[in-house]
XYZ file of C-alpha atoms in Angstrom:
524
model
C 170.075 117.793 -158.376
C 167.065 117.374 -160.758
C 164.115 117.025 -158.737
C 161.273 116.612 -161.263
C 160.873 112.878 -162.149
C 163.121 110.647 -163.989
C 161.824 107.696 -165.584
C 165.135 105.983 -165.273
C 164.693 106.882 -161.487
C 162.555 104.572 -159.991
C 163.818 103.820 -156.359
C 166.211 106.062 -153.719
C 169.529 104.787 -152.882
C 168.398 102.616 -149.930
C 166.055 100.838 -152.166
C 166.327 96.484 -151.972
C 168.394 97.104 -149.084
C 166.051 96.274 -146.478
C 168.101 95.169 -143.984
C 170.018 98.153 -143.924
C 167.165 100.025 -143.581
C 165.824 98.483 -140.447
C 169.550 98.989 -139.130
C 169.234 102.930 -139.326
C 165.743 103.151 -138.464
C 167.043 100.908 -135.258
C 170.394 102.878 -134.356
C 167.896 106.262 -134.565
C 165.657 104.610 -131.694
C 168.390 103.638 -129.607
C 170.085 106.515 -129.886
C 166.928 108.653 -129.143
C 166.833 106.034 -125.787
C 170.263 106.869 -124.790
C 169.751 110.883 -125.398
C 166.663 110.551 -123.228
C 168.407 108.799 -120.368
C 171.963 111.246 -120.515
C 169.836 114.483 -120.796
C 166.763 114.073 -118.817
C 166.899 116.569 -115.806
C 165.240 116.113 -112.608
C 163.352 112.841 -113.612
C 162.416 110.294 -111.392
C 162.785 107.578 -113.537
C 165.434 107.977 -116.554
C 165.174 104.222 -117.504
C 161.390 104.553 -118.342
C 162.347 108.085 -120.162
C 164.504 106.062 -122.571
C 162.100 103.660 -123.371
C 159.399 106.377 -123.931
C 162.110 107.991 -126.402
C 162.658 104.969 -128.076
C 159.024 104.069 -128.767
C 158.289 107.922 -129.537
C 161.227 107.891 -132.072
C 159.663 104.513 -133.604
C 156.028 106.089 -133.875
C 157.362 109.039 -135.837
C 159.248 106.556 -137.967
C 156.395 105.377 -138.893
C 154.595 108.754 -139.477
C 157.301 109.229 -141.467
C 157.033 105.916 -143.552
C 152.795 106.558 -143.652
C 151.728 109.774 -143.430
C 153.906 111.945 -145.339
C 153.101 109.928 -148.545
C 149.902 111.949 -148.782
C 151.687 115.309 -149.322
C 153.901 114.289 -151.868
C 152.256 110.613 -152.902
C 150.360 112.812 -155.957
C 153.532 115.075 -157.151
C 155.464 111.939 -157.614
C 152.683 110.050 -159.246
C 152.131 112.914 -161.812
C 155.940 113.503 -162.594
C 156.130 116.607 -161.135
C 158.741 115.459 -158.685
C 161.166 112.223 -158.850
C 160.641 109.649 -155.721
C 164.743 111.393 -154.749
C 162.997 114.738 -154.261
C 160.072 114.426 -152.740
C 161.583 112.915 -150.174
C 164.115 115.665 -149.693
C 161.538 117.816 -150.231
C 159.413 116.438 -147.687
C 161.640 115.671 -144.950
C 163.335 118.977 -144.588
C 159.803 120.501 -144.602
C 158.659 118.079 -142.234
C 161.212 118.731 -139.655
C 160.827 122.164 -139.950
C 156.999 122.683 -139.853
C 157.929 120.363 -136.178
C 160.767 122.255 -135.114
C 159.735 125.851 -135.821
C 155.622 125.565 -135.721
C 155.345 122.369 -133.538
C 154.690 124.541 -130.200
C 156.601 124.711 -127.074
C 153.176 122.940 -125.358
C 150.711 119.981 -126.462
C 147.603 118.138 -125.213
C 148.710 114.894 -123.380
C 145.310 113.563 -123.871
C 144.844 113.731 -128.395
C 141.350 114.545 -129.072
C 140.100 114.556 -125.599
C 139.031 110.836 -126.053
C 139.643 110.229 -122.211
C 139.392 112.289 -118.868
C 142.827 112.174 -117.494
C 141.475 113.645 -114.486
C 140.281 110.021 -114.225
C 143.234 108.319 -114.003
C 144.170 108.269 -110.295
C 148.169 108.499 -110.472
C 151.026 109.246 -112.632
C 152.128 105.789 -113.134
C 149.127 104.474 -114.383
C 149.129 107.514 -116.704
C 152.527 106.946 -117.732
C 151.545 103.308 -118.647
C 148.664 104.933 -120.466
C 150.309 106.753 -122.734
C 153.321 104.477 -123.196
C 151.041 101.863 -124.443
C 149.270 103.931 -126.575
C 152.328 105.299 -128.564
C 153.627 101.859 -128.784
C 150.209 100.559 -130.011
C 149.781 103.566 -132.628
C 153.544 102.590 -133.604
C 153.111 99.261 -134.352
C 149.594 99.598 -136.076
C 151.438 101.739 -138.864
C 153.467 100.217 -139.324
C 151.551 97.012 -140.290
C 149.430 99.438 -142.101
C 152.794 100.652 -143.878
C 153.442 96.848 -144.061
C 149.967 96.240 -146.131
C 150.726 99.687 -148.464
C 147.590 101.237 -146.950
C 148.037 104.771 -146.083
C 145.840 105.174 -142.621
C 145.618 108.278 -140.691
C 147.926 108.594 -137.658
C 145.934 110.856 -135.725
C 142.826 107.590 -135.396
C 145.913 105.632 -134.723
C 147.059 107.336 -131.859
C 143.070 107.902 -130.409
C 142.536 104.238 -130.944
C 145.856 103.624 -128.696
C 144.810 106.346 -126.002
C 141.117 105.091 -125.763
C 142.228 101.311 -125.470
C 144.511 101.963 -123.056
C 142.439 104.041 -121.100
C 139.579 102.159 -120.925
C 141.894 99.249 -119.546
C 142.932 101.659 -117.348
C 139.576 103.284 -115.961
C 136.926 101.756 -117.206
C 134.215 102.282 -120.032
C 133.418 105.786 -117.901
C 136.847 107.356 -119.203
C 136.209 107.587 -122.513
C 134.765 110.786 -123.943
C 131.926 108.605 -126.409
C 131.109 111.774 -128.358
C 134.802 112.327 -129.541
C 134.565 109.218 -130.767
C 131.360 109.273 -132.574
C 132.957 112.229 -134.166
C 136.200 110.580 -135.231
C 133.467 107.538 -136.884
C 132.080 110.505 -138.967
C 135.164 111.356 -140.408
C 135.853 108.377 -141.974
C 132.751 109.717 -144.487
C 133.309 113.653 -144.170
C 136.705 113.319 -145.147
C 137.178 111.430 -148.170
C 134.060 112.468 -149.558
C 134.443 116.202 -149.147
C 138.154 115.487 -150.105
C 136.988 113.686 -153.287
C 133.722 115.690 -154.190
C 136.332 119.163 -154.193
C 138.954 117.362 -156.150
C 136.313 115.877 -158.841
C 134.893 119.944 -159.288
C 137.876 121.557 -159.279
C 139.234 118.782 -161.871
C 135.975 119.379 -163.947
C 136.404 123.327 -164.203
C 140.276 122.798 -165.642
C 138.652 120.341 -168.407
C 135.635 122.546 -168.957
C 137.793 125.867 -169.136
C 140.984 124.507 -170.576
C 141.068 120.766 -172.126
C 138.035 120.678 -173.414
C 138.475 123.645 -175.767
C 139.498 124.256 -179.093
C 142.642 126.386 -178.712
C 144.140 124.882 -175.144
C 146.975 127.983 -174.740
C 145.048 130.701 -175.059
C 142.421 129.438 -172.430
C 145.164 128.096 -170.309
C 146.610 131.720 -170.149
C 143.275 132.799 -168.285
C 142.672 130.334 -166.228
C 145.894 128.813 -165.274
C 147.043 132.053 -163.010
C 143.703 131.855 -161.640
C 144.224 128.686 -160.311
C 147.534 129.390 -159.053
C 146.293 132.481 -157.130
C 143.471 129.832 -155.915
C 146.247 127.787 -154.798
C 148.280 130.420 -153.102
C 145.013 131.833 -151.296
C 143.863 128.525 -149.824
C 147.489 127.033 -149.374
C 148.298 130.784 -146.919
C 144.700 130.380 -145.337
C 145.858 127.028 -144.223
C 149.262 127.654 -143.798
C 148.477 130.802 -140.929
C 145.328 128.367 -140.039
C 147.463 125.040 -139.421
C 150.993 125.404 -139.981
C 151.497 128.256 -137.821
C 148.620 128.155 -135.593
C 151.416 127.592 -132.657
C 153.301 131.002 -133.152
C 150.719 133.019 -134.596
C 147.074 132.249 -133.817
C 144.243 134.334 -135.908
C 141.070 133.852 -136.562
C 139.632 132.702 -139.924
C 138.599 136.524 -141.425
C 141.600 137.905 -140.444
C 143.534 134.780 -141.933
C 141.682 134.653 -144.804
C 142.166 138.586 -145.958
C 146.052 138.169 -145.070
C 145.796 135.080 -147.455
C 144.006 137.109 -149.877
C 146.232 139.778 -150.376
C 149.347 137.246 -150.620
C 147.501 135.591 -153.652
C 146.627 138.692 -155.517
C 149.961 140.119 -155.287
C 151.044 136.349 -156.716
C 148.366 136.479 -159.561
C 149.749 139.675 -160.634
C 153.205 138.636 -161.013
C 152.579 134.818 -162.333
C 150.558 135.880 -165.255
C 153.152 137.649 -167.283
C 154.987 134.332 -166.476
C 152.138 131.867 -167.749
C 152.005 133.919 -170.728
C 155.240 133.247 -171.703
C 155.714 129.556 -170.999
C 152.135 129.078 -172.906
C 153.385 130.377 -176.049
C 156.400 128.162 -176.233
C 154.360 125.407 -176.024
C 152.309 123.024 -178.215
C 147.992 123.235 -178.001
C 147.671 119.603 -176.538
C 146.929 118.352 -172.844
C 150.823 117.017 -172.118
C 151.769 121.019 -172.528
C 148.732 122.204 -170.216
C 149.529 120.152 -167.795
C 153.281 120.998 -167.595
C 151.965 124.187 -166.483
C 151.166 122.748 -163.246
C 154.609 121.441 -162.079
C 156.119 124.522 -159.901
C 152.701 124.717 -158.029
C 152.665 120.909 -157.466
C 156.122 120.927 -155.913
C 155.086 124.319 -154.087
C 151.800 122.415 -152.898
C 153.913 119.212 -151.736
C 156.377 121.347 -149.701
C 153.927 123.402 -148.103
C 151.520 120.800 -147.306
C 154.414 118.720 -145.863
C 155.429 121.564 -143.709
C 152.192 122.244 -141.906
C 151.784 118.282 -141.879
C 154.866 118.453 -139.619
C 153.436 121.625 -137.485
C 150.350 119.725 -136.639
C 151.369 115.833 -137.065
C 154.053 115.582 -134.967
C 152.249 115.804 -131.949
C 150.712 112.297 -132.327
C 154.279 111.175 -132.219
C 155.514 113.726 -129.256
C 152.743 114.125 -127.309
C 152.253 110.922 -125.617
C 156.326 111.402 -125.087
C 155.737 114.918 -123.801
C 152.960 113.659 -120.965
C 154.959 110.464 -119.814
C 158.254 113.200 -119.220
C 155.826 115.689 -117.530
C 154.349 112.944 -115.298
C 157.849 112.102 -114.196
C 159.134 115.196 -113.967
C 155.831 116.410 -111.498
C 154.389 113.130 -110.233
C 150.996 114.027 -111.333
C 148.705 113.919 -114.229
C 148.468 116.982 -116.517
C 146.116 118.082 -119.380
C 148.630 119.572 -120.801
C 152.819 119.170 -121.021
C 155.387 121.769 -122.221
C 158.040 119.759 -124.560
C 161.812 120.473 -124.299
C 163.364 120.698 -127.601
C 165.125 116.837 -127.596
C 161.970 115.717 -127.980
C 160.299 117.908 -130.553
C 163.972 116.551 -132.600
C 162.838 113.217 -131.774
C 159.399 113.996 -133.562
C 160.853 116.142 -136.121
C 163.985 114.552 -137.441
C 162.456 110.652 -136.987
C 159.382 111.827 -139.557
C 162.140 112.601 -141.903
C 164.065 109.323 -140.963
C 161.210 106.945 -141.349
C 159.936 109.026 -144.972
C 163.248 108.765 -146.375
C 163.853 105.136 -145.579
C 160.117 103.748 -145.685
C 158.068 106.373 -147.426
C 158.636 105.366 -151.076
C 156.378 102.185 -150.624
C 153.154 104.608 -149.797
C 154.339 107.455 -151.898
C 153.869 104.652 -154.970
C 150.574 103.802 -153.276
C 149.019 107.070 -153.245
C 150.940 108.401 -156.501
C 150.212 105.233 -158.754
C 148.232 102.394 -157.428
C 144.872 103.938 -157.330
C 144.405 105.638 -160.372
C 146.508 107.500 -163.196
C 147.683 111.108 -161.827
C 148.674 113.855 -164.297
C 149.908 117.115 -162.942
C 146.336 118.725 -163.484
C 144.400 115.898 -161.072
C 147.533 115.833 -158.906
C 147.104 119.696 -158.484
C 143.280 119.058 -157.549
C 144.228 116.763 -155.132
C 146.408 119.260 -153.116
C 144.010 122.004 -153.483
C 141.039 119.811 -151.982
C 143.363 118.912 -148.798
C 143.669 122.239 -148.681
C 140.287 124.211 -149.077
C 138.868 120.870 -147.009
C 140.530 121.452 -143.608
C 139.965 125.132 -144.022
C 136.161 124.589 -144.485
C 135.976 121.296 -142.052
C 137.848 123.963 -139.183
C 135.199 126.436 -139.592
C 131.930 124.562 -139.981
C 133.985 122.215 -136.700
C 133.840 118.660 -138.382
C 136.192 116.361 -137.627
C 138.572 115.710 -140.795
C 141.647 113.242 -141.260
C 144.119 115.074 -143.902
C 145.392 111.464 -145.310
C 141.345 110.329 -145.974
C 141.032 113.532 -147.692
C 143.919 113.326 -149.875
C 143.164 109.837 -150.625
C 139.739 110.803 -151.086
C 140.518 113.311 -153.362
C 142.626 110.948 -155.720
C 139.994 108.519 -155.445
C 137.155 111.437 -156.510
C 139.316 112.540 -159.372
C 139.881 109.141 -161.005
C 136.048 108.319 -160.392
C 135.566 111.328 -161.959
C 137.354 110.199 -165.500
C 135.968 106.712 -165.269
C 132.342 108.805 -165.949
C 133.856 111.197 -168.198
C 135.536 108.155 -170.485
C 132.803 106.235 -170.057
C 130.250 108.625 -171.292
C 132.560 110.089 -173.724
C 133.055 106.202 -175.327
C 129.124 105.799 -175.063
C 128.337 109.068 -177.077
C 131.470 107.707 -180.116
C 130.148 104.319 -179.735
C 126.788 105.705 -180.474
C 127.366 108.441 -182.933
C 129.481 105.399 -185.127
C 126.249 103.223 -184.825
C 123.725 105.661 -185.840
C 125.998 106.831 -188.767
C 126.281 103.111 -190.319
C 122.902 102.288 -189.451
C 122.108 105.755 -191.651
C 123.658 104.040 -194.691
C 126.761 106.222 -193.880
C 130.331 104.568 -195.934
C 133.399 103.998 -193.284
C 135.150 107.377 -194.609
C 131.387 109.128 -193.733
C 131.374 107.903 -190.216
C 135.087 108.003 -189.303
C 134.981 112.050 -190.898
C 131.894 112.123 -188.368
C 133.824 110.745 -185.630
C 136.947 113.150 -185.940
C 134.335 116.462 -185.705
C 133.149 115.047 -182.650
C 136.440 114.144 -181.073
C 137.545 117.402 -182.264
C 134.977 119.795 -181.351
C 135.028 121.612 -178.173
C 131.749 121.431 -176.030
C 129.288 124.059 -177.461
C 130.310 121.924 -180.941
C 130.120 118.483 -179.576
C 126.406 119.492 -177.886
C 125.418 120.366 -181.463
C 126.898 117.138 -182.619
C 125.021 115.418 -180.005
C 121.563 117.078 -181.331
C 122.213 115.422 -184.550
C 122.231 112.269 -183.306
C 119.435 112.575 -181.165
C 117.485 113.774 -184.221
C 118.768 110.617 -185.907
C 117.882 108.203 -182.845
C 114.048 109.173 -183.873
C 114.214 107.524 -187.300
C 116.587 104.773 -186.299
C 116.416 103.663 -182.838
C 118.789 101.769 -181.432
C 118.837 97.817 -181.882
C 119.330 95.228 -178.878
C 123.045 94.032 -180.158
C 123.860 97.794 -180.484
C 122.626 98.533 -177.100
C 125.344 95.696 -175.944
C 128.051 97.278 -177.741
C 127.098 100.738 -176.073
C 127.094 98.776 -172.840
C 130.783 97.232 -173.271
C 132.360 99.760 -174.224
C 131.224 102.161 -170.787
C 133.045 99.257 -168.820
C 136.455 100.606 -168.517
C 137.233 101.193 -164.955
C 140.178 103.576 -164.243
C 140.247 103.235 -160.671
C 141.682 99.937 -159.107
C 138.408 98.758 -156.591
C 141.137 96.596 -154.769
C 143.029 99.719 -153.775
C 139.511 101.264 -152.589
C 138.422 97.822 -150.326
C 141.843 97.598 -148.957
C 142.400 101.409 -147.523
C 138.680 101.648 -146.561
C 139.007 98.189 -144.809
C 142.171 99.754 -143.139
C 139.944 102.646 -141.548
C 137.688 101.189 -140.497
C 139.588 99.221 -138.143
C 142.417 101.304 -137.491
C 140.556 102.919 -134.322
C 139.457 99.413 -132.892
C 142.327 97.606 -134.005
C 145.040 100.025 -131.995
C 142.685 100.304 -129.116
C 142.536 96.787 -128.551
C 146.209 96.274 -128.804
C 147.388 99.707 -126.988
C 144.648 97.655 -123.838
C 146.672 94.360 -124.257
C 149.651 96.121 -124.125
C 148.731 98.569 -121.060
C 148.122 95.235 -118.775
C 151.310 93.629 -119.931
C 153.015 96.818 -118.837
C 150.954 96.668 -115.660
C 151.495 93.228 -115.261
C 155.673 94.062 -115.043
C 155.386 97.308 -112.927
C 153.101 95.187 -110.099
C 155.787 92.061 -110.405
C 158.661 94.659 -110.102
C-alpha cells in the first residue's frame, strides 16, 4: 500500500458512512463493558466496572478522534502521507506507545488538581472519577463535533476539578495546578509557534532563498535530519519511554546525541544522491523532507500513546482500584484489559473519527508543505523537551497547533513584505522614466536574486526613494498589496475560543454529572 498522499484519495473507506461508524465505535464500548464485567476479579461491584469500561473506552475514542490529529494532522496536510496511512500509521503506533510504554501504574488524581486524601470514601471517589471521564468524553467529542482540536489532558483536569469540587468543596482543589494549566494556554502555542516560525526561517534563509537550491540543500538538509533524530530520541527516552526506562535529561540527551550523529553520517551520502536527481526549485527541496515527516508522525504518535493514554485509563484504573480495596489511592496499578481498552480504542476512534481533525490541523489553517510540516514536528518536539526542563506546564496539541499557526504567520510577513519591496521597486522604476521591458527586466533580478543580491537591489531603490519619493496613491497600492492573509483568523478564534473554555466547560459538566450520579447511588 502507497502511503504518501494521493490526490485521488481524499477520504478512508468508512468515509459518508456515518452511521456505520457510530455502530463500531458503539459495539467497541459495549464490548469493553461486557469484558470488564466477565474478567474483573475480586471486585465488589462488577456492574459499576462495566460502566467505567464503557465510558473509559468512549473517552479514548475520542482521544482517538481529537488528539492524534496533531501528530499526523501536518504530514497529511503537506502530502507526505495519504489520510489511509496516517491513520495506519498512527494507530498501530498509538497502541503500541500504550501497550508497551503506558506503565504498569498511573496517578488516579491527573495533575494533582485535587487532594484525594480529601475525599472521605471510595464511593464518592468512584463517582469522582466516573464523572470526570464521562465529562472529558463528552467535551471532545463536541470539540471533535466543532473540528477544533483541544487538548485532552485540560479536558480530563477540567472533569476531575468539577467533580471534585462538587464533591469536597472549593478546599479540594489544588488552585496553583490550575493557575499553571491557565499559563499554558500562552506557553504552549507560542513557544510551539515562535520554534516552528525560526526553524522555518533558517530552511528559507539556508536553502530556498538561494541561488543554486541542491547544492545548499545537500548541507543543510542532513543537518536537519540529524536535528530531527536528536530531539525526536531526547523526547522519545524523555516521554515515550519514561515508564520503562527513566533518565535524566544529560544522560538522555548524550544517548540522543550519539543516535543522531551516527544517523547524520549515514543520511548524507543518501541526500546527496536524491539531490542530484532532482530539479533546483522549492517542489524538489521539499520532497526531501517526506521520510522524516512520516518518521516524525510515527514517532510522535507513539510517545503520544505512552503518555496520552492515561487521561483515558487512569480515571478507569482508580475507580477498579477503589473497588478492588475499598479505599482511596494516589496511585492505581492497571491490569492489562484496561491499558487495551486505552490503547486499541485511541486507534478505534482515529481510524473512524480522526480524518475530520487531521483535515483541520493539515489544511484548514494555513497551507503546509513538507518543509513547514517538518517545522511543525520538530517544535512539538524540542518544546516539551525544553518546557520539561525549565518545569512549565505545556499541552502537546496547543503546541502543534501553535506551531502551524507560527509558521503560516510567518509567510503572511514574508509575502507580504516580499510583495511590498516588488510593488515598490515597479513604482520607483516607472516613476524613474523606466519603459515596461526596463522595469519587468528589474523585477526578474530581484525575484531572482538570492539575499546578499536582493539587499543590493534593495540599496538601489532606497537610493532612488531620495530623488523620487513615494506619492500618496502609490503608498495605497503598497498598502493593498501587503493585505494577503495566509492564515484563516476563523480557524484561530474558533480553537482559541475552544481553550479557553475547555477547562471550565468540562468542570462544570463532570459537577452536574457527579450529583446526578449521586443523586442515583443515595435513591438506590
Amino acid at each position: 500500500m502507497d502511503l504518501t498522499n494521493n490526490p485521488k484519495e481524499e477520504s478512508t473507506l468508512l468515509s459518508g458512512h456515518e452511521y456505520i461508524r457510530v455502530l463500531i465505535a458503539l459495539a467497541f464500548v459495549m464490548l469493553s463493558g461486557f469484558y470488564a464485567s466477565a474478567n474483573g476479579v475480586g471486585i465488589s461491584n462488577l456492574s459499576i466496572l462495566a460502566i467505567a469500561a464503557a465510558i473509559g473506552a468512549y473517552m479514548a475514542i475520542n482521544i482517538g478522534a481529537n488528539d492524534v490529529a496533531n501528530n499526523v494532522g501536518p504530514a497529511v496536510g503537506s502530502k507526505a502521507l495519504s489520510m489511509t496511512g496516517a491513520i495506519l500509521i498512527a494507530a498501530i503506533f498509538e497502541a503500541a506507545g500504550a501497550l508497551i510504554a503506558g506503565g504498569n501504574v498511573v496517578g488516579t488524581i491527573k495533575n494533582g488538581i485535587i487532594n484525594p486524601n480529601s475525599i472521605g470514601d471510595a464511593e464518592t471517589f468512584i463517582w469522582v472519577m466516573m464523572a470526570a471521564l464521562l465529562a472529558g468524553a463528552i467535551w471532545l467529542n463536541l470539540a471533535t463535533y466543532l473540528g477544533a482540536p483541544v487538548s485532552t489532558t485540560h479536558s480530563i483536569v477540567g472533569g476531575v476539578l468539577g467533580a471534585g469540587v462538587a464533591a469536597g468543596g472549593l478546599d479540594i482543589a489544588n488552585w496553583d495546578k490550575l493557575i499553571a494549566i491557565v499559563a499554558s494556554w500562552v506557553i504552549s502555542p507560542v513557544m510551539g509557534g515562535v520554534i516552528a516560525a525560526l526553524f522555518l526561517f533558517y530552511i528559507k534563509r539556508s536553502i530556498t532563498y538561494k541561488n543554486d537550491m541542491i547544492d545548499a540543500a545537500k548541507k543543510v538538509v542532513p543537518l536537519l535530519v540529524g536535528m530531527m533524530v536528536w530531539a525526536f530520541s531526547t523526547y522519545l527516552i524523555l516521554k515515550g519511554l519514561k515508564k520503562l526506562w527513566e533518565l535524566d535529561f544529560i544522560t538522555a540527551a548524550l544517548i540522543a546525541f550519539a543516535i543522531a550523529l551516527t544517523v547524520y553520517f549515514f543520511i548524507r551520502p543518501m541526500v546527496d544522491k536524491a539531490a542530484a536527481a532532482l530539479k533546483n526549485d522549492k517542489d524538489a527541496v521539499n520532497s526531501l523532507f517526506t521520510l522524516p515527516l512520516i518518521v516524525s508522525a510515527a514517532l510522535l504518535s507513539f510517545a503520544h500513546g505512552a503518555n496520552d493514554v492515561a487521561n483515558a485509563i487512569g480515571p478507569l484504573a482508580a475507580i477498579n482500584d477503589a473497588l478492588l480495596t475499598g479505599a482511596v489511592s494516589g496511585k492505581a496499578t492497571i491490569p492489562l484489559w484496561i491499558m487495551m481498552v486505552g490503547g486499541i480504542g485511541i486507534a478505534v476512534g482515529l481510524a473512524l473519527f480522526g480524518p475530520k481533525l487531521i483535515k483541520t490541523v493539515g489544511s484548514e489553517i494555513t497551507e503546509l508543505d513538507k518543509t513547514r510540516a517538518f517545522c511543525v514536528a520538530m517544535a512539538a518536539a524540542i518544546t516539551v523537551i525544553i518546557a520539561s526542563q525549565l518545569g512549565l506546564p505545556v499541552s502537546s496539541t496547543h503546541i502543534a497547533v501553535g506551531g502551524i499557526f507560527g509558521v503560516g504567520f510567518l509567510r503572511e510577513y514574508l509575502k507580504q513584505s516580499y510583495e511590498k519591496k516588488l510593488a515598490s521597486i515597479i513604482s520607483h522604476s516607472e516613476s524613474a522614466g523606466h519603459n515596461g521591458q526596463q522595469t519587468q527586466e528589474f523585477v526578474r533580478r530581484f525575484t531572482q536574486a538570492d539575499v546578499a543580491e536582493k539587499r543590493a537591489i534593495l540599496k538601489e531603490l532606497k537610493a532612488a526613494q531620495a530623488a523620487s519619493p513615494i506619492s500618496s496613491a502609490e503608498r495605497k497600492g503598497l498598502k493593498k498589496a501587503t493585505k494577503k492573509e495566509l492564515v484563516k483568523r476563523s480557524a484561530l478564534l474558533r480553537i482559541a475560543a475552544a481553550w479557553v473554555i475547555t477547562v471550565p466547560a468540562s468542570a462544570i459538566l463532570s459537577a452536574a454529572i457527579f450529583y446526578m450520579l449521586l443523586g442515583f447511588s443515595v435513591s438506590r
